[in-house]
């Protein structure tokens, strides 16, 4: 039967769009974040507020880019159209690398909750072996085709909020102000030090804030509703993040939390009992694996798009079909990252991976801010772009020497590769008969 309703009736209102934004941000990556933030302490709650404000600025930037550069539908597309092919190349490669490094972080989160049942997996090398196994399990799932990935991910949708809801409920019952206060700053530093130090980790949870801008054409009255949906969606996600973080820090002292590989399950076992904690851990493992399967496919398609643009080798695919070499190469790359980043604590490895990923994404977002400033003729959008650029620059610079060094080294290498490719093409053009 044909749907006779006008097309406009099928468009999303701002309320559903806000839920889309919130749902895209609240993923499995947040399940291990409290343990990674334990060294910063409960003062990281201030970091959540700052990150939310930065996400709102950047979301306004993407809404403006959707209006100004409608033909581009991705951060690399905005950077390329707005700043030229070199910056499009940098954004595309950074976005691609950030995807598969972030996939390893998701696998680490899954292993962390599996360690609730098999404690040995919380150790360095047993955990690494488990991470590699999960990477290849979901790689093979991606090779089975998009339908297999979609069905697997669909099976895990219903369990997404369970760990968060139980953690908040347990925290509300057993919240101890003395525990929360004692965990405020384990290192004894002020907010001017703790907030910047937390930003590279915290902003990982806000990736996906641009969802409403990306689906602007699907919204009713997008001129008004993109901004409204984004503001409500980011605010709702921030409230959930703050509530969950407060619950965890109010139940588990920071020193113990730093050693945890499954913080939400640990909260549940302290307050409700081992049965509820086991249920939380099962839900967390299911959701992380479902998320990992979806991001495997997104990583492969991102690489294929980069190859089609000439930014990545053609082995990733340059036609309508993704070749088997694409997921296999990514599986090898992620295996190398698993082994190279392995640490005694899963939370430490998770923090390293998400910090590096977030810094790369923040640089790409900075490119997008400059692109909007170049093309928009609206002062509110220019102000948002300037504010977003300042936030990205501040967050990257203040992320710490490790993450800053990773970003500088990455873009230095990609620049050398770009220059080398240009010289090679010029040489071939000159020597061509």
C-alpha atoms as one frame of an Amber mdcrd trajectory, in Angstrom:
protein
   0.000   0.000   0.000   1.317   3.454  -0.890   1.655   6.068   1.834  -0.534
   8.933   0.668   0.580  11.392   3.315   2.436  14.478   2.155   6.217  14.232
   2.401   6.264  17.001   4.979   4.179  14.893   7.349   6.934  12.297   7.477
   9.613  14.748   8.542  10.944  14.785  12.092   9.919  17.352  14.638  12.504
  18.902  16.933  11.588  16.555  19.795  12.383  13.352  17.897  15.475  14.989
  16.435  16.649  15.852  19.955  16.278  12.193  20.947  18.284  11.244  17.843
  21.098  13.562  18.936  21.070  12.181  22.478  20.953   8.583  21.272  23.879
   9.062  18.888  26.038  10.537  21.643  25.233   8.117  24.453  27.067   5.058
  23.240  29.004   2.245  24.818  32.185   4.312  25.059  30.946   6.018  28.222
  30.780   2.692  30.096  34.485   2.786  31.059  34.921   6.577  31.269  34.433
   6.938  35.063  37.470   4.713  35.668  39.552   6.689  33.159  38.527   9.920
  34.909  39.285   8.598  38.406  42.724  10.239  38.493  41.033  13.603  37.858
  38.298  12.918  40.403  34.752  14.084  40.901  35.795  17.589  39.821  35.483
  16.141  36.307  31.790  17.016  36.613  32.801  20.610  35.850  34.535  19.262
  32.760  31.264  17.711  31.619  29.609  21.146  31.742  32.435  22.789  29.780
  32.392  19.982  27.209  28.629  20.386  26.785  29.053  24.103  26.069  31.756
  23.303  23.522  29.535  20.682  21.892  26.721  23.229  21.578  29.039  25.716
  19.857  30.298  23.079  17.448  26.791  21.802  16.771  25.824  25.332  15.731
  28.818  25.289  13.397  27.630  22.081  11.715  24.115  23.432  11.419  25.561
  26.479   9.638  27.695  24.291   7.379  24.664  22.225   6.456  22.983  25.406
   5.266  26.050  26.980   3.615  27.636  23.880   2.015  24.700  21.507   1.447
  26.613  19.309  -1.036  29.091  18.244   1.658  27.757  15.741   4.168  30.719
  14.980   6.415  33.455  16.807   8.344  36.014  15.929   5.657  33.620  17.157
   2.979  33.143  20.481   4.758  36.905  20.881   5.225  37.584  20.031   1.577
  34.942  22.340   0.128  35.711  25.132   2.536  39.507  25.061   2.724  40.736
  23.110  -0.274  41.857  19.623  -1.160  44.834  19.548   1.242  42.632  20.149
   4.284  40.019  17.755   2.897  42.761  15.131   2.737  43.918  15.864   6.296
  40.367  15.737   7.640  39.548  12.539   5.754  42.645  10.683   6.973  42.245
  11.951  10.562  38.588  10.958  10.604  39.466   7.520   9.215  42.276   6.885
  11.719  40.105   8.197  14.552  37.441   5.656  13.599  39.585   2.536  13.812
  41.519   3.704  16.872  38.179   4.442  18.520  37.021   0.938  17.598  39.856
  -0.477  19.685  38.663   1.657  22.616  35.175   0.164  22.279  36.670  -3.331
  22.282  38.591  -2.436  25.459  35.323  -1.320  27.097  33.712  -4.661  26.179
  36.675  -6.577  27.614  36.453  -4.522  30.801  32.908  -5.702  31.486  33.741
  -9.266  30.470  36.417  -9.097  33.185  33.593  -8.818  35.724  33.005 -12.527
  35.050  36.589 -13.518  34.168  38.878 -11.302  36.312  41.992 -12.442  34.463
  40.847 -10.369  31.461  41.565  -7.192  33.438  45.278  -8.035  33.239  47.466
  -6.631  30.491  48.048  -9.483  28.049  44.950 -11.629  28.663  42.951  -8.444
  28.089  44.905  -7.737  24.897  44.169 -11.227  23.581  40.467 -10.714  24.295
  40.530  -7.317  22.564  42.121  -8.845  19.471  39.502 -11.617  19.460  36.662
  -9.070  19.638  38.221  -6.998  16.851  38.376  -9.999  14.536  34.933 -11.270
  15.550  33.332  -7.989  14.486  35.603  -7.739  11.436  34.262 -11.080  10.233
  30.745  -9.860  11.022  31.314  -6.829   8.773  32.636  -9.108   6.026  29.348
 -11.042   6.237  27.585  -7.924   4.976  25.614  -4.866   6.119  22.524  -6.920
   6.930  24.442  -9.052   9.416  25.851  -5.929  11.095  22.438  -4.246  11.228
  20.726  -7.321  12.679  23.432  -7.804  15.288  23.293  -4.144  16.284  19.503
  -4.222  16.412  19.568  -7.040  18.945  21.505  -4.818  21.365  19.493  -1.590
  21.055  17.121  -2.355  23.910  19.924  -2.856  26.450  21.703   0.456  25.736
  20.297   2.457  28.681  20.279  -0.378  31.236  23.789   0.162  32.710  23.228
   3.929  32.916  19.762   3.664  34.501  20.890   1.136  37.120  24.012   3.177
  37.934  21.950   6.341  38.493  19.387   4.430  40.548  22.095   2.832  42.706
  23.859   6.163  43.123  20.637   7.857  44.220  20.178   5.211  46.906  23.722
   5.063  48.252  25.244   8.444  47.355  27.734   9.450  50.053  28.676  13.162
  50.035  31.838  12.367  52.012  33.039   9.897  49.360  32.233  12.389  46.598
  34.051  15.235  48.387  37.095  13.090  49.151  37.352  12.219  45.452  37.118
  15.838  44.247  40.781  16.121  43.257  43.007  13.111  44.045  46.044  14.981
  42.716  45.249  18.054  44.822  45.032  20.454  41.856  42.506  23.197  41.133
  39.851  23.373  38.446  42.154  25.337  36.145  44.268  22.191  35.909  41.710
  19.402  36.272  39.143  20.672  33.759  41.561  21.029  30.799  43.122  17.670
  31.659  39.734  15.978  31.496  38.572  17.495  28.210  40.195  15.067  25.751
  38.620  12.157  27.647  35.216  13.674  28.320  34.582  15.039  24.834  34.748
  11.474  23.495  31.241  11.044  24.912  29.944  14.053  22.925  31.029  12.833
  19.495  27.802  12.695  17.484  26.559  16.143  18.543  26.320  17.153  14.856
  23.563  14.619  14.116  20.734  17.136  13.809  22.720  19.240  11.348  23.519
  16.188   9.231  19.812  15.237   8.930  18.628  18.830   8.501  16.762  17.972
   5.305  14.695  15.445   7.245  13.465  17.997   9.791  10.409  20.174   9.780
  11.439  23.840   9.621  15.190  23.067   9.827  16.135  26.746  10.135  14.669
  26.719  13.650  14.603  23.058  14.615  18.242  22.092  13.975  19.408  24.476
  16.677  16.540  23.619  19.013  16.989  19.849  18.651  20.738  20.100  19.089
  20.477  22.271  22.189  17.942  19.961  23.830  19.755  16.780  22.737  23.171
  17.878  23.982  21.687  19.241  27.208  19.832  15.985  27.863  22.971  13.935
  27.212  24.998  16.214  29.482  22.449  15.802  32.315  22.637  12.005  31.952
  26.446  12.060  31.886  26.651  14.282  34.963  24.108  12.167  36.847  25.960
   8.955  36.039  29.350  10.427  36.906  28.065  11.844  40.186  26.497   8.487
  41.056  29.735   6.598  40.488  31.961   9.092  42.329  29.458   9.237  45.185
  29.624   5.476  45.768  33.153   4.363  44.864  36.237   6.245  46.155  38.479
   7.529  43.365  41.404   5.305  44.360  39.269   2.168  44.008  37.518   3.452
  40.897  40.871   3.856  39.149  41.381   0.087  39.415  37.939  -0.799  38.061
  37.369  -2.387  34.672  33.561  -2.238  34.967  32.559   0.839  37.012  28.795
   0.624  36.492  28.726  -3.039  37.479  30.861  -2.227  40.521  28.353   0.420
  41.619  25.509  -2.069  41.198  27.234  -4.814  43.177  27.903  -2.429  46.089
  24.341  -1.153  46.293  21.969  -3.745  44.830  23.871  -7.012  44.749  25.841
  -9.335  42.509  22.786 -10.386  40.495  22.064  -6.844  39.337  25.756  -6.230
  38.746  25.982  -9.300  36.525  22.957  -8.102  34.563  24.597  -4.688  34.080
  27.807  -6.331  32.886  25.964  -8.540  30.389  24.078  -5.543  28.999  27.287
  -3.528  28.734  29.084  -6.316  26.866  26.140  -6.757  24.489  25.901  -3.059
  23.769  29.631  -2.566  23.254  29.778  -5.450  20.791  26.764  -4.108  18.904
  28.349  -0.674  18.752  31.677  -2.130  17.645  30.026  -3.992  14.784  28.387
  -0.814  13.521  31.578   1.238  13.772  33.517  -1.472  11.927  31.207  -0.967
   8.975  31.417   2.830   9.264  35.223   2.620   9.328  35.272   0.491   6.200
  32.908   2.815   4.360  34.906   5.864   5.476  38.049   4.260   4.025  36.238
   3.448   0.772  35.056   7.058   0.481  38.617   8.268   1.132  39.950   5.947
  -1.566  37.324   7.196  -3.995  38.496  10.762  -3.362  42.125   9.770  -3.868
  43.094  10.307  -0.224  43.616   6.622   0.641  44.957   3.644  -1.354  42.585
   2.114  -3.913  42.855  -1.244  -2.123  40.123   0.024   0.250  37.722   0.131
  -2.708  36.966   2.691  -5.345  33.688   1.399  -6.757  30.304   0.401  -5.401
  31.590  -2.752  -3.677  33.802  -2.907  -0.585  36.552  -5.483  -1.271  37.529
  -8.085   1.383  40.931  -6.400   1.692  39.230  -3.385   3.312  38.083  -5.027
   6.580  41.106  -7.329   6.666  43.532  -4.385   6.559  41.565  -2.636   9.288
  41.633  -5.806  11.383  45.426  -5.890  11.123  45.748  -2.176  11.943  43.527
  -2.504  15.006  45.413  -5.582  16.172  48.642  -3.565  16.052  47.010  -0.750
  18.048  45.694  -3.219  20.640  49.156  -4.651  21.227  50.976  -1.295  21.070
  48.616   0.411  23.543  48.235  -2.485  26.018  48.663  -1.322  29.620  48.401
  -2.923  33.079  44.958  -1.358  33.536  42.210  -1.471  30.901  41.027   1.985
  32.008  44.489   3.382  31.263  44.497   1.851  27.783  40.953   3.090  27.196
  41.892   6.637  28.256  44.905   6.687  25.923  42.859   5.515  22.947  39.874
   7.821  23.404  42.115  10.807  24.162  44.055  10.311  20.930  40.833   9.814
  18.955  39.146  12.883  20.419  42.129  15.147  19.736  42.160  14.086  16.072
  38.431  14.761  15.804  38.783  18.143  17.505  41.345  19.216  14.904  38.932
  18.172  12.148  36.141  20.117  13.850  38.495  23.107  13.952  38.908  22.876
  10.165  35.118  22.913   9.863  34.895  26.057  12.017  37.319  27.861   9.702
  35.335  26.669   6.676  32.149  28.185   8.089  33.861  31.473   8.902  35.017
  31.661   5.302  31.640  31.102   3.657  28.874  32.267   5.986  27.404  35.740
   5.802  25.552  35.466   9.124  27.115  36.991  12.215  25.597  34.466  14.673
  27.211  31.657  12.676  30.531  33.496  12.534  30.461  33.971  16.298  29.660
  30.287  16.795  32.478  29.328  14.412  34.943  31.561  16.226  33.853  30.179
  19.601  34.007  26.598  18.310  37.491  27.144  16.900  38.662  28.625  20.202
  37.213  25.659  22.100  38.863  23.111  19.765  42.213  24.869  19.982  42.034
  25.169  23.764  40.975  21.542  24.234  43.761  20.232  21.981  46.511  22.389
  23.480  45.448  21.651  27.054  44.962  17.918  26.491  48.501  17.211  27.696
  51.842  16.542  26.083  51.011  12.947  25.176  47.855  13.710  23.191  49.249
  16.948  21.785  52.367  15.081  20.685  50.244  12.410  19.006  48.299  15.067
  17.079  51.421  16.974  16.003  53.168  13.776  14.904  50.101  12.571  13.039
  49.588  15.734  11.009  53.327  16.056  10.375  53.386  12.557   8.885  50.265
  13.116   6.792  51.721  16.386   5.494  54.947  14.647   4.450  52.899  11.948
   2.703  50.840  14.617   0.911  53.953  16.448  -0.310  55.526  13.157  -1.401
  52.436  12.192  -3.397  52.303  15.612  -5.056  55.979  15.432  -6.050  55.526
  11.905  -7.377  52.534  12.926  -9.498  54.440  15.941 -10.807  57.416  13.743
 -11.684  55.189  11.245 -13.498  53.514  14.076 -15.407  56.876  15.487 -16.520
  58.297  12.102 -17.586  55.146  10.919 -19.336  55.794  10.653 -23.084
